[in-house]
Short mmCIF file of N, CA and C in Angstrom, two decimals:
data_model
loop_
_atom_site.label_atom_id
_atom_site.label_comp_id
_atom_site.label_asym_id
_atom_site.label_seq_id
_atom_site.Cartn_x
_atom_site.Cartn_y
_atom_site.Cartn_z
N MET A 19 -8.31 3.82 -8.96
CA MET A 19 -7.81 2.50 -9.22
C MET A 19 -7.31 2.48 -10.66
N ALA A 20 -6.21 1.79 -10.85
CA ALA A 20 -5.64 1.66 -12.19
C ALA A 20 -4.91 0.33 -12.27
N THR A 21 -4.67 -0.13 -13.48
CA THR A 21 -3.87 -1.33 -13.67
C THR A 21 -2.60 -0.95 -14.39
N GLN A 22 -1.57 -1.74 -14.16
CA GLN A 22 -0.29 -1.47 -14.80
C GLN A 22 0.39 -2.81 -15.04
N ASN A 23 0.93 -2.99 -16.21
CA ASN A 23 1.70 -4.19 -16.52
C ASN A 23 3.15 -3.90 -16.16
N PRO A 24 3.67 -4.56 -15.14
CA PRO A 24 5.03 -4.24 -14.69
C PRO A 24 6.12 -4.76 -15.63
N MET A 25 5.76 -5.60 -16.59
CA MET A 25 6.76 -6.22 -17.44
C MET A 25 7.03 -5.44 -18.72
N ASP A 26 6.04 -4.74 -19.21
CA ASP A 26 6.19 -4.11 -20.51
C ASP A 26 5.37 -2.83 -20.54
N THR A 27 5.99 -1.74 -20.91
CA THR A 27 5.25 -0.48 -20.97
C THR A 27 5.00 -0.05 -22.41
N SER A 28 5.13 -0.99 -23.33
CA SER A 28 4.90 -0.68 -24.73
C SER A 28 3.50 -0.10 -24.91
N GLY A 29 3.43 1.08 -25.51
CA GLY A 29 2.15 1.72 -25.75
C GLY A 29 1.60 2.47 -24.55
N THR A 30 2.32 2.47 -23.44
CA THR A 30 1.90 3.22 -22.26
C THR A 30 3.01 4.19 -21.87
N PHE A 31 2.66 5.11 -21.04
CA PHE A 31 3.63 6.08 -20.58
C PHE A 31 3.64 6.08 -19.07
N PRO A 32 4.82 6.10 -18.45
CA PRO A 32 4.87 6.13 -16.99
C PRO A 32 4.22 7.41 -16.45
N LEU A 33 3.52 7.28 -15.35
CA LEU A 33 2.91 8.45 -14.74
C LEU A 33 3.99 9.31 -14.10
N PRO A 34 3.81 10.63 -14.14
CA PRO A 34 4.75 11.49 -13.41
C PRO A 34 4.57 11.29 -11.91
N GLU A 35 5.60 11.64 -11.17
CA GLU A 35 5.60 11.43 -9.73
C GLU A 35 4.38 12.05 -9.05
N SER A 36 3.96 13.21 -9.50
CA SER A 36 2.81 13.87 -8.89
C SER A 36 1.54 13.05 -9.06
N GLN A 37 1.45 12.27 -10.13
CA GLN A 37 0.28 11.42 -10.33
C GLN A 37 0.39 10.11 -9.54
N MET A 38 1.59 9.55 -9.46
CA MET A 38 1.79 8.31 -8.69
C MET A 38 1.43 8.55 -7.22
N ASP A 39 1.67 9.75 -6.74
CA ASP A 39 1.42 10.08 -5.34
C ASP A 39 -0.07 10.05 -5.00
N ARG A 40 -0.94 10.06 -6.00
CA ARG A 40 -2.38 10.06 -5.75
C ARG A 40 -2.91 8.66 -5.43
N PHE A 41 -2.12 7.64 -5.67
CA PHE A 41 -2.55 6.27 -5.39
C PHE A 41 -2.10 5.88 -3.98
N ALA A 42 -3.02 5.35 -3.19
CA ALA A 42 -2.71 5.00 -1.80
C ALA A 42 -1.72 3.85 -1.72
N CYS A 43 -1.84 2.89 -2.61
CA CYS A 43 -0.96 1.73 -2.53
C CYS A 43 -0.91 1.02 -3.87
N VAL A 44 0.01 0.09 -3.95
CA VAL A 44 0.13 -0.77 -5.11
C VAL A 44 -0.01 -2.20 -4.61
N LEU A 45 -0.87 -2.94 -5.26
CA LEU A 45 -1.04 -4.35 -4.93
C LEU A 45 -0.53 -5.18 -6.08
N HIS A 46 0.20 -6.21 -5.78
CA HIS A 46 0.73 -7.10 -6.79
C HIS A 46 -0.05 -8.41 -6.71
N LEU A 47 -0.75 -8.73 -7.77
CA LEU A 47 -1.57 -9.94 -7.78
C LEU A 47 -0.75 -11.17 -8.10
N GLY A 48 0.36 -11.01 -8.76
CA GLY A 48 1.19 -12.15 -9.12
C GLY A 48 0.54 -12.98 -10.22
N TYR A 49 1.07 -14.15 -10.43
CA TYR A 49 0.53 -15.04 -11.44
C TYR A 49 -0.54 -15.93 -10.82
N PRO A 50 -1.48 -16.39 -11.63
CA PRO A 50 -2.51 -17.29 -11.09
C PRO A 50 -1.91 -18.66 -10.76
N ASP A 51 -2.62 -19.39 -9.90
CA ASP A 51 -2.20 -20.77 -9.63
C ASP A 51 -2.42 -21.59 -10.90
N PRO A 52 -1.81 -22.77 -11.00
CA PRO A 52 -1.90 -23.56 -12.24
C PRO A 52 -3.33 -23.88 -12.68
N VAL A 53 -4.21 -24.17 -11.75
CA VAL A 53 -5.59 -24.51 -12.11
C VAL A 53 -6.28 -23.29 -12.73
N SER A 54 -6.14 -22.13 -12.09
CA SER A 54 -6.75 -20.91 -12.61
C SER A 54 -6.15 -20.51 -13.95
N GLU A 55 -4.84 -20.67 -14.08
CA GLU A 55 -4.21 -20.33 -15.35
C GLU A 55 -4.72 -21.23 -16.47
N ARG A 56 -4.92 -22.50 -16.18
CA ARG A 56 -5.46 -23.41 -17.18
C ARG A 56 -6.85 -22.97 -17.62
N LEU A 57 -7.67 -22.52 -16.66
CA LEU A 57 -9.00 -22.03 -17.01
C LEU A 57 -8.92 -20.83 -17.96
N VAL A 58 -7.96 -19.95 -17.69
CA VAL A 58 -7.77 -18.79 -18.56
C VAL A 58 -7.36 -19.26 -19.95
N LEU A 59 -6.42 -20.17 -20.00
CA LEU A 59 -5.93 -20.66 -21.30
C LEU A 59 -7.02 -21.38 -22.08
N ARG A 60 -7.92 -22.05 -21.40
CA ARG A 60 -9.04 -22.72 -22.06
C ARG A 60 -10.14 -21.74 -22.47
N GLY A 61 -10.05 -20.52 -21.99
CA GLY A 61 -11.09 -19.54 -22.27
C GLY A 61 -12.28 -19.69 -21.35
N GLU A 62 -12.09 -20.37 -20.22
CA GLU A 62 -13.19 -20.61 -19.28
C GLU A 62 -13.17 -19.63 -18.11
N ALA A 63 -12.39 -18.59 -18.20
CA ALA A 63 -12.32 -17.56 -17.16
C ALA A 63 -12.33 -16.21 -17.85
N GLY A 64 -12.41 -15.18 -17.09
CA GLY A 64 -12.36 -13.85 -17.67
C GLY A 64 -13.72 -13.18 -17.67
N SER A 65 -13.94 -12.34 -18.66
CA SER A 65 -15.14 -11.50 -18.66
C SER A 65 -16.43 -12.30 -18.68
N GLY A 66 -16.43 -13.47 -19.28
CA GLY A 66 -17.64 -14.28 -19.32
C GLY A 66 -18.11 -14.74 -17.96
N ILE A 67 -17.22 -14.80 -17.01
CA ILE A 67 -17.56 -15.29 -15.67
C ILE A 67 -18.14 -14.18 -14.79
N LEU A 68 -18.04 -12.93 -15.23
CA LEU A 68 -18.49 -11.80 -14.42
C LEU A 68 -19.96 -11.91 -14.02
N GLU A 69 -20.77 -12.41 -14.90
CA GLU A 69 -22.20 -12.50 -14.60
C GLU A 69 -22.50 -13.42 -13.42
N SER A 70 -21.61 -14.37 -13.16
CA SER A 70 -21.87 -15.32 -12.07
C SER A 70 -21.25 -14.89 -10.73
N LEU A 71 -20.52 -13.79 -10.72
CA LEU A 71 -19.90 -13.34 -9.48
C LEU A 71 -20.93 -12.73 -8.54
N GLU A 72 -20.75 -12.98 -7.26
CA GLU A 72 -21.59 -12.39 -6.22
C GLU A 72 -20.77 -11.33 -5.50
N PRO A 73 -21.36 -10.18 -5.22
CA PRO A 73 -20.61 -9.15 -4.49
C PRO A 73 -20.25 -9.62 -3.09
N ALA A 74 -19.06 -9.28 -2.65
CA ALA A 74 -18.63 -9.62 -1.30
C ALA A 74 -19.33 -8.74 -0.27
N MET A 75 -19.78 -7.57 -0.71
CA MET A 75 -20.38 -6.61 0.22
C MET A 75 -21.24 -5.66 -0.60
N ASP A 76 -22.37 -5.25 -0.04
CA ASP A 76 -23.17 -4.25 -0.74
C ASP A 76 -22.65 -2.86 -0.40
N LEU A 77 -23.19 -1.85 -1.05
CA LEU A 77 -22.71 -0.48 -0.88
C LEU A 77 -22.83 -0.01 0.56
N ASP A 78 -23.94 -0.34 1.23
CA ASP A 78 -24.08 0.07 2.63
C ASP A 78 -23.04 -0.60 3.52
N GLY A 79 -22.75 -1.86 3.25
CA GLY A 79 -21.70 -2.56 4.00
C GLY A 79 -20.35 -1.92 3.80
N TRP A 80 -20.06 -1.53 2.56
CA TRP A 80 -18.80 -0.84 2.26
C TRP A 80 -18.71 0.47 3.02
N ARG A 81 -19.81 1.22 3.03
CA ARG A 81 -19.81 2.50 3.75
C ARG A 81 -19.62 2.29 5.25
N ARG A 82 -20.26 1.27 5.81
CA ARG A 82 -20.08 0.98 7.24
C ARG A 82 -18.64 0.59 7.54
N ALA A 83 -18.06 -0.25 6.69
CA ALA A 83 -16.67 -0.67 6.90
C ALA A 83 -15.73 0.54 6.86
N ARG A 84 -15.92 1.41 5.89
CA ARG A 84 -15.08 2.61 5.79
C ARG A 84 -15.24 3.49 7.04
N ALA A 85 -16.47 3.61 7.52
CA ALA A 85 -16.70 4.43 8.73
C ALA A 85 -16.00 3.79 9.93
N GLU A 86 -16.03 2.48 10.03
CA GLU A 86 -15.36 1.79 11.15
C GLU A 86 -13.84 1.96 11.07
N VAL A 87 -13.29 1.86 9.87
CA VAL A 87 -11.84 2.03 9.71
C VAL A 87 -11.44 3.44 10.14
N ARG A 88 -12.24 4.43 9.82
CA ARG A 88 -11.92 5.81 10.21
C ARG A 88 -11.91 6.00 11.72
N LYS A 89 -12.60 5.14 12.45
CA LYS A 89 -12.65 5.24 13.92
C LYS A 89 -11.41 4.63 14.58
N VAL A 90 -10.60 3.89 13.83
CA VAL A 90 -9.41 3.26 14.41
C VAL A 90 -8.45 4.36 14.86
N ARG A 91 -8.02 4.26 16.11
CA ARG A 91 -7.17 5.28 16.70
C ARG A 91 -5.71 5.13 16.29
N ALA A 92 -5.09 6.24 16.04
CA ALA A 92 -3.64 6.31 15.88
C ALA A 92 -3.17 7.23 17.00
N SER A 93 -2.56 6.65 18.02
CA SER A 93 -2.13 7.43 19.18
C SER A 93 -1.04 8.42 18.79
N ASP A 94 -0.73 9.33 19.70
CA ASP A 94 0.37 10.25 19.46
C ASP A 94 1.67 9.47 19.27
N GLY A 95 1.83 8.37 19.99
CA GLY A 95 3.02 7.53 19.82
C GLY A 95 3.10 6.97 18.41
N ALA A 96 1.96 6.53 17.87
CA ALA A 96 1.93 6.00 16.50
C ALA A 96 2.28 7.09 15.50
N LEU A 97 1.72 8.28 15.72
CA LEU A 97 2.00 9.39 14.82
C LEU A 97 3.46 9.82 14.91
N ASP A 98 4.03 9.83 16.14
CA ASP A 98 5.44 10.16 16.30
C ASP A 98 6.32 9.17 15.53
N TYR A 99 5.99 7.88 15.67
CA TYR A 99 6.75 6.84 14.98
C TYR A 99 6.64 7.01 13.46
N ALA A 100 5.43 7.24 12.98
CA ALA A 100 5.23 7.44 11.54
C ALA A 100 6.03 8.64 11.05
N GLU A 101 6.03 9.71 11.81
CA GLU A 101 6.78 10.91 11.41
C GLU A 101 8.28 10.63 11.39
N ARG A 102 8.79 9.81 12.33
CA ARG A 102 10.21 9.47 12.33
C ARG A 102 10.57 8.62 11.10
N VAL A 103 9.67 7.70 10.72
CA VAL A 103 9.92 6.89 9.52
C VAL A 103 9.90 7.78 8.28
N VAL A 104 8.94 8.68 8.20
CA VAL A 104 8.86 9.60 7.07
C VAL A 104 10.13 10.45 7.00
N ALA A 105 10.58 10.94 8.13
CA ALA A 105 11.81 11.75 8.15
C ALA A 105 13.00 10.92 7.67
N ARG A 106 13.06 9.66 8.08
CA ARG A 106 14.16 8.77 7.65
C ARG A 106 14.13 8.58 6.14
N ILE A 107 12.95 8.40 5.58
CA ILE A 107 12.82 8.25 4.12
C ILE A 107 13.32 9.51 3.43
N ARG A 108 12.90 10.66 3.93
CA ARG A 108 13.31 11.93 3.32
C ARG A 108 14.80 12.19 3.48
N GLU A 109 15.38 11.78 4.63
CA GLU A 109 16.83 11.93 4.84
C GLU A 109 17.61 11.15 3.79
N ASN A 110 17.04 10.06 3.30
CA ASN A 110 17.68 9.23 2.28
C ASN A 110 17.29 9.68 0.88
N ARG A 111 16.85 10.93 0.76
CA ARG A 111 16.45 11.52 -0.52
C ARG A 111 15.32 10.73 -1.17
N GLY A 112 14.46 10.17 -0.33
CA GLY A 112 13.29 9.45 -0.84
C GLY A 112 12.08 10.36 -0.87
N PHE A 113 11.22 10.11 -1.82
CA PHE A 113 10.01 10.90 -1.95
C PHE A 113 8.97 10.37 -0.98
N CYS A 114 8.50 11.24 -0.10
CA CYS A 114 7.43 10.87 0.83
C CYS A 114 6.66 12.14 1.18
N SER A 115 5.61 12.37 0.41
CA SER A 115 4.81 13.57 0.64
C SER A 115 3.93 13.39 1.87
N THR A 116 3.34 14.48 2.30
CA THR A 116 2.37 14.41 3.39
C THR A 116 1.18 13.56 2.97
N ARG A 117 0.79 13.66 1.70
CA ARG A 117 -0.30 12.82 1.19
C ARG A 117 0.07 11.34 1.30
N ALA A 118 1.32 11.01 0.95
CA ALA A 118 1.78 9.62 1.05
C ALA A 118 1.72 9.13 2.49
N ALA A 119 2.16 9.98 3.42
CA ALA A 119 2.12 9.60 4.84
C ALA A 119 0.68 9.39 5.30
N GLY A 120 -0.23 10.23 4.82
CA GLY A 120 -1.65 10.05 5.17
C GLY A 120 -2.21 8.76 4.61
N HIS A 121 -1.85 8.42 3.36
CA HIS A 121 -2.29 7.15 2.78
C HIS A 121 -1.74 5.97 3.58
N TRP A 122 -0.48 6.08 3.98
CA TRP A 122 0.14 5.02 4.77
C TRP A 122 -0.60 4.82 6.09
N LEU A 123 -0.92 5.90 6.77
CA LEU A 123 -1.64 5.80 8.03
C LEU A 123 -3.04 5.20 7.81
N ALA A 124 -3.70 5.59 6.73
CA ALA A 124 -5.03 5.03 6.43
C ALA A 124 -4.95 3.52 6.18
N LEU A 125 -3.91 3.08 5.46
CA LEU A 125 -3.73 1.64 5.25
C LEU A 125 -3.46 0.93 6.57
N SER A 126 -2.70 1.56 7.44
CA SER A 126 -2.41 0.98 8.75
C SER A 126 -3.68 0.86 9.60
N ARG A 127 -4.54 1.85 9.51
CA ARG A 127 -5.83 1.78 10.22
C ARG A 127 -6.67 0.62 9.69
N ALA A 128 -6.69 0.46 8.37
CA ALA A 128 -7.45 -0.65 7.77
C ALA A 128 -6.87 -1.98 8.21
N GLU A 129 -5.56 -2.08 8.27
CA GLU A 129 -4.90 -3.31 8.72
C GLU A 129 -5.31 -3.63 10.16
N ALA A 130 -5.31 -2.63 11.02
CA ALA A 130 -5.72 -2.84 12.42
C ALA A 130 -7.17 -3.28 12.48
N TRP A 131 -8.04 -2.64 11.72
CA TRP A 131 -9.47 -2.99 11.71
C TRP A 131 -9.66 -4.42 11.24
N LEU A 132 -8.94 -4.81 10.20
CA LEU A 132 -9.05 -6.19 9.70
C LEU A 132 -8.58 -7.20 10.74
N ASP A 133 -7.67 -6.77 11.61
CA ASP A 133 -7.21 -7.64 12.71
C ASP A 133 -8.10 -7.55 13.94
N GLY A 134 -9.20 -6.78 13.84
CA GLY A 134 -10.16 -6.69 14.93
C GLY A 134 -9.79 -5.72 16.03
N ARG A 135 -8.91 -4.77 15.75
CA ARG A 135 -8.50 -3.79 16.75
C ARG A 135 -9.00 -2.41 16.38
N ASP A 136 -9.13 -1.57 17.41
CA ASP A 136 -9.53 -0.18 17.16
C ASP A 136 -8.36 0.78 17.39
N PHE A 137 -7.14 0.27 17.29
CA PHE A 137 -5.94 1.09 17.44
C PHE A 137 -4.83 0.54 16.54
N VAL A 138 -3.97 1.44 16.11
CA VAL A 138 -2.84 1.10 15.24
C VAL A 138 -1.65 0.69 16.08
N THR A 139 -0.95 -0.36 15.64
CA THR A 139 0.26 -0.82 16.32
C THR A 139 1.48 -0.58 15.43
N PRO A 140 2.68 -0.69 16.00
CA PRO A 140 3.88 -0.58 15.15
C PRO A 140 3.87 -1.62 14.03
N ASP A 141 3.37 -2.82 14.32
CA ASP A 141 3.31 -3.86 13.28
C ASP A 141 2.43 -3.43 12.12
N ASP A 142 1.32 -2.76 12.40
CA ASP A 142 0.44 -2.27 11.32
C ASP A 142 1.19 -1.30 10.43
N LEU A 143 1.90 -0.37 11.04
CA LEU A 143 2.66 0.61 10.28
C LEU A 143 3.77 -0.06 9.47
N GLN A 144 4.49 -0.98 10.10
CA GLN A 144 5.59 -1.64 9.41
C GLN A 144 5.09 -2.53 8.27
N SER A 145 3.99 -3.22 8.47
CA SER A 145 3.51 -4.15 7.45
C SER A 145 2.89 -3.45 6.25
N THR A 146 2.46 -2.22 6.40
CA THR A 146 1.83 -1.51 5.29
C THR A 146 2.77 -0.52 4.59
N LEU A 147 3.94 -0.30 5.15
CA LEU A 147 4.86 0.69 4.58
C LEU A 147 5.20 0.40 3.13
N GLY A 148 5.58 -0.83 2.82
CA GLY A 148 5.95 -1.17 1.45
C GLY A 148 4.82 -0.96 0.47
N ASP A 149 3.60 -1.36 0.85
CA ASP A 149 2.45 -1.18 -0.05
C ASP A 149 2.15 0.30 -0.28
N ALA A 150 2.35 1.11 0.75
CA ALA A 150 2.02 2.53 0.65
C ALA A 150 3.10 3.35 -0.06
N MET A 151 4.34 2.91 0.03
CA MET A 151 5.45 3.76 -0.45
C MET A 151 6.23 3.21 -1.63
N ALA A 152 6.13 1.94 -1.94
CA ALA A 152 7.02 1.34 -2.95
C ALA A 152 6.83 1.91 -4.34
N HIS A 153 5.68 2.44 -4.65
CA HIS A 153 5.45 2.99 -5.99
C HIS A 153 5.76 4.47 -6.08
N ARG A 154 6.17 5.04 -4.98
CA ARG A 154 6.39 6.49 -4.95
C ARG A 154 7.85 6.82 -5.15
N GLY A 155 8.15 7.29 -6.32
CA GLY A 155 9.36 8.01 -6.59
C GLY A 155 10.70 7.36 -6.44
N THR A 156 11.64 8.22 -6.19
CA THR A 156 13.04 7.87 -6.24
C THR A 156 13.60 7.66 -4.84
N MET A 157 14.73 7.00 -4.81
CA MET A 157 15.51 6.87 -3.59
C MET A 157 16.97 7.09 -3.99
N ASP A 158 17.70 7.77 -3.17
CA ASP A 158 19.11 8.03 -3.47
C ASP A 158 19.30 8.64 -4.86
N ASP A 159 18.38 9.52 -5.22
CA ASP A 159 18.46 10.25 -6.49
C ASP A 159 18.40 9.36 -7.74
N ARG A 160 17.85 8.17 -7.63
CA ARG A 160 17.66 7.34 -8.82
C ARG A 160 16.33 6.61 -8.71
N ARG A 161 15.79 6.27 -9.83
CA ARG A 161 14.51 5.57 -9.87
C ARG A 161 14.77 4.10 -9.60
N LEU A 162 14.12 3.54 -8.60
CA LEU A 162 14.25 2.12 -8.28
C LEU A 162 13.00 1.39 -8.70
N ASN A 163 13.13 0.11 -9.00
CA ASN A 163 11.91 -0.66 -9.24
C ASN A 163 11.25 -0.93 -7.88
N ARG A 164 10.02 -1.40 -7.91
CA ARG A 164 9.26 -1.57 -6.66
C ARG A 164 9.95 -2.52 -5.69
N ASP A 165 10.51 -3.61 -6.19
CA ASP A 165 11.16 -4.56 -5.29
C ASP A 165 12.39 -3.94 -4.61
N GLU A 166 13.18 -3.19 -5.37
CA GLU A 166 14.34 -2.52 -4.79
C GLU A 166 13.89 -1.49 -3.76
N ARG A 167 12.83 -0.78 -4.07
CA ARG A 167 12.33 0.25 -3.15
C ARG A 167 11.77 -0.40 -1.89
N ARG A 168 11.04 -1.50 -2.02
CA ARG A 168 10.52 -2.21 -0.85
C ARG A 168 11.68 -2.65 0.05
N GLU A 169 12.71 -3.17 -0.58
CA GLU A 169 13.87 -3.63 0.19
C GLU A 169 14.51 -2.47 0.94
N GLN A 170 14.68 -1.35 0.26
CA GLN A 170 15.29 -0.19 0.90
C GLN A 170 14.38 0.37 2.01
N LEU A 171 13.08 0.40 1.78
CA LEU A 171 12.15 0.85 2.82
C LEU A 171 12.22 -0.06 4.03
N GLY A 172 12.32 -1.36 3.80
CA GLY A 172 12.44 -2.31 4.91
C GLY A 172 13.67 -2.05 5.75
N ARG A 173 14.79 -1.75 5.08
CA ARG A 173 16.02 -1.44 5.83
C ARG A 173 15.85 -0.16 6.64
N MET A 174 15.21 0.84 6.04
CA MET A 174 15.04 2.12 6.73
C MET A 174 14.13 1.99 7.94
N VAL A 175 13.00 1.29 7.79
CA VAL A 175 12.07 1.17 8.91
C VAL A 175 12.72 0.38 10.05
N ALA A 176 13.60 -0.56 9.72
CA ALA A 176 14.29 -1.33 10.76
C ALA A 176 15.26 -0.45 11.55
N GLU A 177 15.71 0.65 10.95
CA GLU A 177 16.64 1.56 11.62
C GLU A 177 15.95 2.55 12.56
N VAL A 178 14.63 2.65 12.45
CA VAL A 178 13.90 3.63 13.26
C VAL A 178 13.36 2.93 14.50
N PRO A 179 13.80 3.34 15.68
CA PRO A 179 13.29 2.69 16.91
C PRO A 179 11.80 2.96 17.09
N VAL A 180 11.10 1.94 17.53
CA VAL A 180 9.65 2.07 17.72
C VAL A 180 9.38 3.02 18.88
N GLY A 181 9.87 2.71 20.06
CA GLY A 181 9.79 3.62 21.19
C GLY A 181 8.43 3.91 21.74
N TRP A 182 7.42 3.10 21.43
CA TRP A 182 6.08 3.31 22.00
C TRP A 182 5.30 2.02 21.97
N LYS A 183 4.29 1.98 22.79
CA LYS A 183 3.36 0.85 22.79
C LYS A 183 1.96 1.41 22.63
N PRO A 184 1.10 0.69 21.90
CA PRO A 184 -0.26 1.20 21.68
C PRO A 184 -1.05 1.35 22.97
#
């Protein structure tokens, strides 16, 4: 896990592509709502509030959840579809390592589990593609920002026929 300020890299250095590939996904938290931002500005939020936080899950619960996510099935049809999307990304000179594809599939399994299913659907794969791939590398031989890359990934996945049902 790491944090990154997308607006300013002053004093930081961009990670090389080989290091970016080690992260399963990028999450964008966005700006806080007005009430939360006011609390921050008043100094009533932040590190001082940590002592009052309650864990959402204990370590055993986390381990059980991870074990359940690993049990979510990805059929041969799902794997075929994922491989066709990966091939499409690579055909467009996009970076998509085998590690990246594995992270994408793992995120899709988690998405299915969160939806109460024990199998991956095309929707799971499509909805997690941007999170899994937007921070990885170049497209069309140039470095794109995450929003441009998400947009391009969306166009590419729309071009790949699903061709299977879970």
